[in-house]
Amino acid sequence: MTLLAVGINYTTAPVAIRERLAFPAEILDNTLKNLWKVNEISEAAILSTCNRTEFYYQSDNEDHAALIDWLADTKHIRPAEFTPYLYSFKDSQSIRHMFRVACGLDSMILGEPQILGQMKTAYHAAYQAGTLGRNLSKLFQHTFSAAKKVRTDTAIGSSPVSVAFAAVQLAQQIFDKLSEQTALLIGAGETIELTARHLYQHGIGRIIIANRTYDKAHALATQFNGFAIALSELPNHLAEADIVVSSTASQLPILGKGRVESAIKKRKHKPMFMVDLAVPRDIEAEVEQLSDVYLYTVDDLQNTVNRNMDSRRRAAEQAEEIIDAQVEHFLIWLRSQGAQQTIRDYRSQAERARDESLQKAIAQLNNGTDAEQVLQRLAHTLTNKLIHTPCVQLRDASANERHDLIAASREIFKLK
């Protein structure tokens, strides 16, 4: 049996191909069951995200022709349309690939943590569908352990590498408890959405989202239990904000020094943390001159992000060393599975010998034979039964000059 990993990701396939090969969560259960029915496949799981679709499975064959045929038939797409974008790994390389994916080493943003949660979702979906067996189930568990070790023993995820995350982490340094703060986010684009998500995940007390188009602000605010306002309402709510993050496409500043100064007075000079992620700027540079205002621009945060990326790259080198060791640990477990059937057979043989000898001993006791005599005979008989076959095999090995078997026997039975 061969462990295989086959897939496409953001580096190998354009979004048009990734969309066609994606498997939404609502169809994943039936999809897995159908994949599992393919004759050559005995275990299977599917990881499907916006950046990758990957198949982890155990197969009788080392190639992935059966998977390609199934995928073409399932997605109604000719193999020639997607096979040029595929990558594939087998056995130890499959194991290494899964570990690297779970650790964020294969992600668009190096070390990003979301992929581990997506990997766990893939595992649970396969578990629920009943398409996991002993080997793939154990591999997933080992994958999660490897990812945890990498995150514990390296700094791969400790430093923010997006300006949105850097802004939130900086806010945490300024305010003791985000749960007691109000954040005003200006705009409704990707950067503001990411900022809102990070703030929400870090327990922000309240979120207000302002945008020129109220409906967009409302749609985004509802995702995070927030409150939406039109941009024209900004002056009425600015004083409520402890944290202001702005990222719009406006060609002119949205917040001037005078408006911010008025808000600070209403706040009785309670500090305000402001982050301008827009180019051109949304917040006038003169705002920085105001007391009780901490203003940061996208350049300030980008320098932090660049330093953190260097830190993550160094951590990634350490992570690769950890993964090397973890791959070897799993391979040792995998190789040990080859002995399991032999161990079970040997145990069954010994238990049959025990049961036969025990039945005879019980019969002798029931017939009135002296108990001590029965016990001595039981011990003698059972010992002979257990050592008879190995002794015969060792004599044959000696006669045939199989010194390797004799040496192996001394090791197996720990004979000094």
XYZ file of C-alpha atoms in Angstrom:
416
model
C 0.000 0.000 0.000
C 1.176 3.520 -0.836
C 0.368 6.811 0.914
C -0.243 9.528 -1.673
C -0.816 13.289 -1.622
C -2.071 14.866 -4.851
C -3.286 18.412 -5.362
C -3.136 21.928 -6.732
C -2.463 25.185 -4.932
C -2.006 28.915 -5.453
C 1.518 28.424 -6.853
C 0.644 25.760 -9.438
C -2.848 26.649 -10.657
C -4.744 29.867 -11.521
C -7.876 30.684 -9.574
C -10.083 29.571 -12.497
C -8.760 26.001 -12.142
C -8.787 26.072 -8.324
C -12.461 27.092 -8.390
C -13.401 24.179 -10.643
C -11.630 21.626 -8.441
C -12.872 22.963 -5.095
C -15.184 20.916 -2.861
C -17.525 23.013 -0.670
C -18.149 21.719 2.845
C -21.782 20.857 2.130
C -20.856 18.235 -0.522
C -17.702 16.919 1.115
C -19.349 13.961 2.871
C -20.821 12.443 -0.314
C -17.673 13.298 -2.256
C -15.468 11.417 0.198
C -17.747 8.383 0.162
C -17.693 8.320 -3.641
C -13.893 8.636 -3.713
C -13.581 5.812 -1.181
C -15.535 3.541 -3.538
C -12.748 3.716 -6.131
C -11.316 0.172 -6.183
C -7.672 1.090 -5.661
C -8.324 3.536 -2.774
C -8.662 2.195 0.781
C -8.439 5.429 2.818
C -9.083 9.028 1.764
C -9.377 12.647 2.943
C -9.812 15.944 1.074
C -8.460 19.372 2.055
C -10.240 22.119 0.096
C -9.585 25.836 0.688
C -9.534 28.951 -1.485
C -5.808 28.428 -2.065
C -5.586 24.648 -2.476
C -7.383 21.370 -3.056
C -5.463 18.286 -1.932
C -6.256 14.586 -1.729
C -4.575 12.408 0.903
C -5.184 8.711 0.356
C -3.856 5.177 0.542
C -3.823 3.177 -2.674
C -2.805 -0.182 -4.109
C -0.973 1.661 -6.905
C 1.844 4.178 -6.745
C 0.457 6.302 -9.588
C -2.605 8.515 -9.286
C -4.376 7.570 -12.516
C -7.455 6.301 -10.666
C -7.785 9.609 -8.793
C -7.465 11.630 -12.006
C -10.198 9.579 -13.704
C -12.476 9.964 -10.678
C -11.809 13.714 -10.442
C -12.463 14.263 -14.141
C -15.725 12.333 -13.913
C -16.845 14.032 -10.677
C -16.089 17.585 -11.803
C -17.003 17.067 -15.474
C -13.630 18.335 -16.608
C -11.202 16.792 -19.080
C -7.936 15.523 -17.483
C -5.900 17.624 -19.905
C -7.458 20.751 -18.416
C -6.122 20.176 -14.887
C -3.352 17.563 -14.867
C -0.630 20.092 -15.894
C -1.285 21.895 -12.605
C -1.134 18.840 -10.335
C 1.676 17.922 -7.962
C 1.972 14.556 -6.272
C 3.958 12.941 -3.455
C 4.169 9.398 -2.163
C 5.033 7.753 1.155
C 7.673 9.767 3.065
C 7.269 12.781 0.783
C 3.478 12.686 1.294
C 4.014 12.673 5.046
C 6.457 15.580 4.827
C 4.069 17.541 2.593
C 1.155 17.163 5.027
C 3.354 18.284 7.921
C 4.574 21.342 5.973
C 1.040 22.306 4.947
C -0.267 22.037 8.524
C 2.626 24.154 9.823
C 1.963 26.929 7.295
C 5.285 26.381 5.520
C 3.493 25.890 2.194
C 1.084 28.811 2.644
C 0.858 32.089 0.772
C 1.603 33.831 4.091
C 4.444 31.918 5.701
C 3.416 30.370 9.015
C -0.256 31.436 8.871
C -2.265 29.525 11.495
C -5.617 29.144 9.694
C -4.440 26.201 7.591
C -4.079 23.987 10.674
C -7.759 24.526 11.486
C -8.646 23.732 7.869
C -6.575 20.556 8.068
C -8.468 19.536 11.214
C -11.750 20.195 9.392
C -10.584 17.885 6.582
C -9.792 15.190 9.134
C -13.176 15.468 10.873
C -15.017 15.380 7.534
C -13.209 12.178 6.534
C -13.792 10.686 9.989
C -17.512 11.427 9.791
C -17.683 10.013 6.256
C -15.947 6.820 7.415
C -13.154 7.067 4.835
C -10.252 7.007 7.285
C -8.374 3.839 8.177
C -5.615 3.131 10.667
C -2.739 4.624 8.667
C -4.292 7.873 7.450
C -5.988 8.495 10.791
C -2.667 8.078 12.579
C -0.972 10.320 10.000
C -3.450 13.135 10.668
C -2.905 12.836 14.429
C 0.852 12.920 13.934
C 0.431 15.912 11.594
C -1.386 17.864 14.301
C 1.306 16.949 16.846
C 4.061 18.062 14.473
C 2.305 21.390 13.832
C 1.860 21.963 17.572
C 5.539 21.235 18.184
C 6.606 23.656 15.442
C 4.419 26.426 16.885
C 5.627 25.708 20.416
C 9.335 25.370 19.657
C 9.746 28.092 17.002
C 8.608 31.690 16.449
C 6.868 30.798 13.172
C 3.534 32.296 14.235
C 4.486 34.774 16.935
C 4.979 37.857 14.756
C 2.298 39.532 12.597
C 3.007 39.502 8.859
C 0.030 41.526 7.617
C -0.489 45.208 8.266
C -3.990 44.443 9.594
C -2.678 41.983 12.160
C 0.238 44.296 13.013
C -2.260 47.084 13.716
C -4.274 44.877 16.071
C -1.194 43.654 17.899
C -0.032 47.243 18.344
C -3.452 48.124 19.765
C -3.034 45.313 22.298
C 0.217 46.900 23.456
C -1.431 50.301 23.946
C -4.642 49.114 25.647
C -4.621 46.637 28.513
C -7.997 45.123 27.599
C -9.402 45.234 24.082
C -12.689 43.985 25.544
C -13.212 47.455 27.043
C -12.427 49.373 23.826
C -14.439 50.555 20.813
C -12.930 50.262 17.330
C -14.041 52.482 14.457
C -13.100 51.032 11.073
C -13.370 53.280 8.013
C -13.863 51.469 4.706
C -15.276 48.058 3.797
C -12.540 46.487 1.674
C -10.370 43.427 2.253
C -7.948 45.161 4.643
C -10.742 46.487 6.853
C -12.469 43.102 6.823
C -9.224 41.423 7.911
C -8.718 44.042 10.628
C -12.279 43.501 11.865
C -11.730 39.753 11.927
C -8.524 40.057 13.972
C -10.142 42.509 16.399
C -13.179 40.248 16.788
C -10.977 37.206 17.417
C -9.041 39.161 20.053
C -12.218 40.082 21.929
C -12.737 43.741 20.982
C -15.584 45.291 22.977
C -17.395 47.051 20.120
C -16.923 47.542 16.375
C -18.267 50.438 14.298
C -17.801 50.286 10.527
C -18.158 53.437 8.431
C -18.327 53.446 4.641
C -19.627 55.641 1.827
C -22.004 52.818 0.900
C -24.004 52.015 4.010
C -25.113 48.584 2.735
C -21.495 47.429 2.414
C -20.739 48.669 5.916
C -23.820 46.902 7.261
C -22.985 43.606 5.489
C -19.492 43.636 7.001
C -20.591 44.779 10.461
C -23.124 41.965 10.825
C -20.326 39.381 10.494
C -18.712 40.675 13.674
C -21.694 41.824 15.747
C -20.787 45.373 14.768
C -22.622 48.635 14.123
C -22.680 50.253 10.657
C -22.786 53.972 9.837
C -22.550 56.032 6.668
C -19.367 58.025 6.202
C -21.355 61.233 6.642
C -22.127 60.165 10.234
C -18.432 59.896 11.130
C -18.226 63.197 13.087
C -21.023 62.009 15.389
C -19.242 58.805 16.367
C -15.512 59.633 16.213
C -15.328 60.508 19.926
C -16.603 57.028 20.799
C -13.576 55.380 19.195
C -10.548 54.266 21.170
C -9.125 52.636 18.041
C -9.486 54.051 14.530
C -8.314 52.106 11.483
C -8.888 53.595 8.038
C -8.359 52.085 4.594
C -10.334 53.658 1.760
C -9.675 54.615 -1.853
C -10.394 58.290 -1.200
C -8.103 60.775 -2.950
C -8.570 63.310 -0.137
C -8.144 62.939 3.637
C -11.280 61.812 5.473
C -10.132 62.888 8.931
C -8.454 66.253 9.446
C -6.652 67.639 12.453
C -9.564 69.819 13.516
C -12.108 66.984 13.520
C -9.822 64.685 15.512
C -8.986 67.505 17.951
C -12.728 68.027 18.601
C -13.163 64.300 19.246
C -10.266 64.278 21.729
C -11.858 67.143 23.669
C -15.164 65.230 23.817
C -13.221 62.245 25.112
C -11.678 64.447 27.831
C -8.261 63.619 26.368
C -8.634 59.876 26.741
C -5.958 58.416 24.362
C -6.909 57.485 20.809
C -4.957 54.961 18.704
C -5.180 55.668 14.951
C -3.873 53.631 12.033
C -3.945 54.954 8.473
C -3.552 52.046 6.049
C -4.584 54.052 2.975
C -2.459 55.408 0.141
C -3.102 58.340 -0.376
C -3.636 58.983 3.319
C -7.084 59.025 4.903
C -5.857 60.869 8.020
C -4.004 64.164 7.763
C -0.364 63.919 8.828
C -0.850 66.898 11.188
C -3.042 64.717 13.417
C 0.191 63.216 14.745
C 0.945 66.551 16.439
C -2.045 66.202 18.755
C -1.539 65.118 22.330
C -3.230 61.867 23.325
C -3.253 60.609 19.721
C -1.021 57.756 18.566
C -0.994 57.810 14.747
C 0.672 55.136 12.633
C 0.851 54.919 8.843
C 1.049 51.912 6.545
C 4.813 52.507 6.222
C 5.287 52.280 9.991
C 3.523 48.923 10.086
C 5.127 47.624 6.883
C 8.574 47.989 8.446
C 7.338 45.842 11.342
C 5.894 43.301 8.920
C 9.178 43.091 6.976
C 11.165 42.467 10.163
C 8.673 39.838 11.217
C 8.863 38.104 7.839
C 12.621 37.766 8.307
C 11.950 36.300 11.744
C 9.464 33.811 10.296
C 11.896 32.724 7.606
C 14.482 31.923 10.262
C 11.815 30.074 12.255
C 10.841 28.155 9.099
C 14.386 26.771 8.876
C 14.029 25.458 12.430
C 10.594 24.090 11.554
C 12.013 22.074 8.648
C 14.438 20.370 11.051
C 11.568 19.503 13.415
C 9.561 18.136 10.496
C 12.489 15.941 9.410
C 12.501 14.313 12.843
C 8.706 13.982 12.953
C 8.610 12.338 9.518
C 11.116 9.746 10.708
C 9.045 9.088 13.841
C 5.960 8.410 11.751
C 7.893 6.185 9.329
C 9.109 4.102 12.297
C 5.489 3.671 13.407
C 4.452 2.805 9.858
C 7.187 0.186 9.513
C 6.220 -1.326 12.857
C 2.746 -2.030 11.501
C 4.245 -4.744 9.286
C 4.954 -6.797 12.444
C 1.482 -6.399 13.955
C -0.074 -9.395 12.186
C 2.885 -11.608 13.137
C 2.549 -10.469 16.763
C -1.183 -11.237 16.746
C -0.576 -14.692 15.204
C 2.163 -15.505 17.722
C -0.030 -14.389 20.643
C -2.957 -16.479 19.354
C -0.716 -19.535 19.068
C 0.534 -19.084 22.644
C -3.014 -18.582 23.954
C -4.190 -21.814 22.267
C -1.324 -23.711 23.909
C -2.247 -22.136 27.256
C -5.948 -23.000 26.929
C -5.245 -26.623 25.943
C -2.852 -27.147 28.863
C -5.204 -25.391 31.282
C -8.186 -27.582 30.286
C -6.154 -30.720 30.881
C -5.019 -29.413 34.275
C -8.603 -28.595 35.313
C -9.742 -32.088 34.238
C -6.967 -33.687 36.329
C -7.969 -31.624 39.352
C -11.598 -32.663 38.913
C -10.449 -36.317 38.823
C -8.774 -35.892 42.220
C -5.125 -35.623 41.114
C -2.901 -33.880 43.677
C -2.907 -30.104 43.031
C 0.857 -29.694 43.363
C 1.425 -32.508 40.865
C -1.076 -30.891 38.447
C 0.650 -27.499 38.700
C 4.102 -29.020 38.065
C 2.769 -30.946 35.060
C 0.988 -27.776 33.768
C 4.176 -25.719 33.987
C 6.246 -28.450 32.298
C 3.702 -29.034 29.489
C 3.139 -25.350 28.783
C 6.871 -24.624 28.686
C 7.462 -27.469 26.204
C 4.623 -26.321 23.971
C 5.876 -22.721 23.894
C 9.518 -23.527 23.139
C 9.102 -26.614 20.924
C 8.589 -24.873 17.549
C 11.277 -22.186 18.064
C 13.790 -24.887 19.108
C 13.044 -26.981 16.008
C 13.424 -23.914 13.796
C 16.732 -22.957 15.446
C 18.151 -26.485 14.896
C 17.133 -26.281 11.226
C 18.694 -22.809 10.968
C 21.965 -24.143 12.413
C 21.969 -27.135 10.066
C 21.417 -24.777 7.097
C 24.015 -22.274 8.379
C 21.357 -19.570 8.818
C 23.428 -17.677 11.358
C 21.326 -14.559 10.747
C 18.242 -16.319 12.137
C 20.152 -17.523 15.177
C 21.466 -14.004 15.846
C 17.977 -12.533 15.354
C 16.516 -15.087 17.789
C 19.038 -14.156 20.470
C 18.029 -10.511 19.996
C 14.275 -11.207 19.957
C 14.405 -13.369 23.118
C 17.030 -11.119 24.778
C 19.421 -14.011 25.473
C 22.648 -12.918 27.151
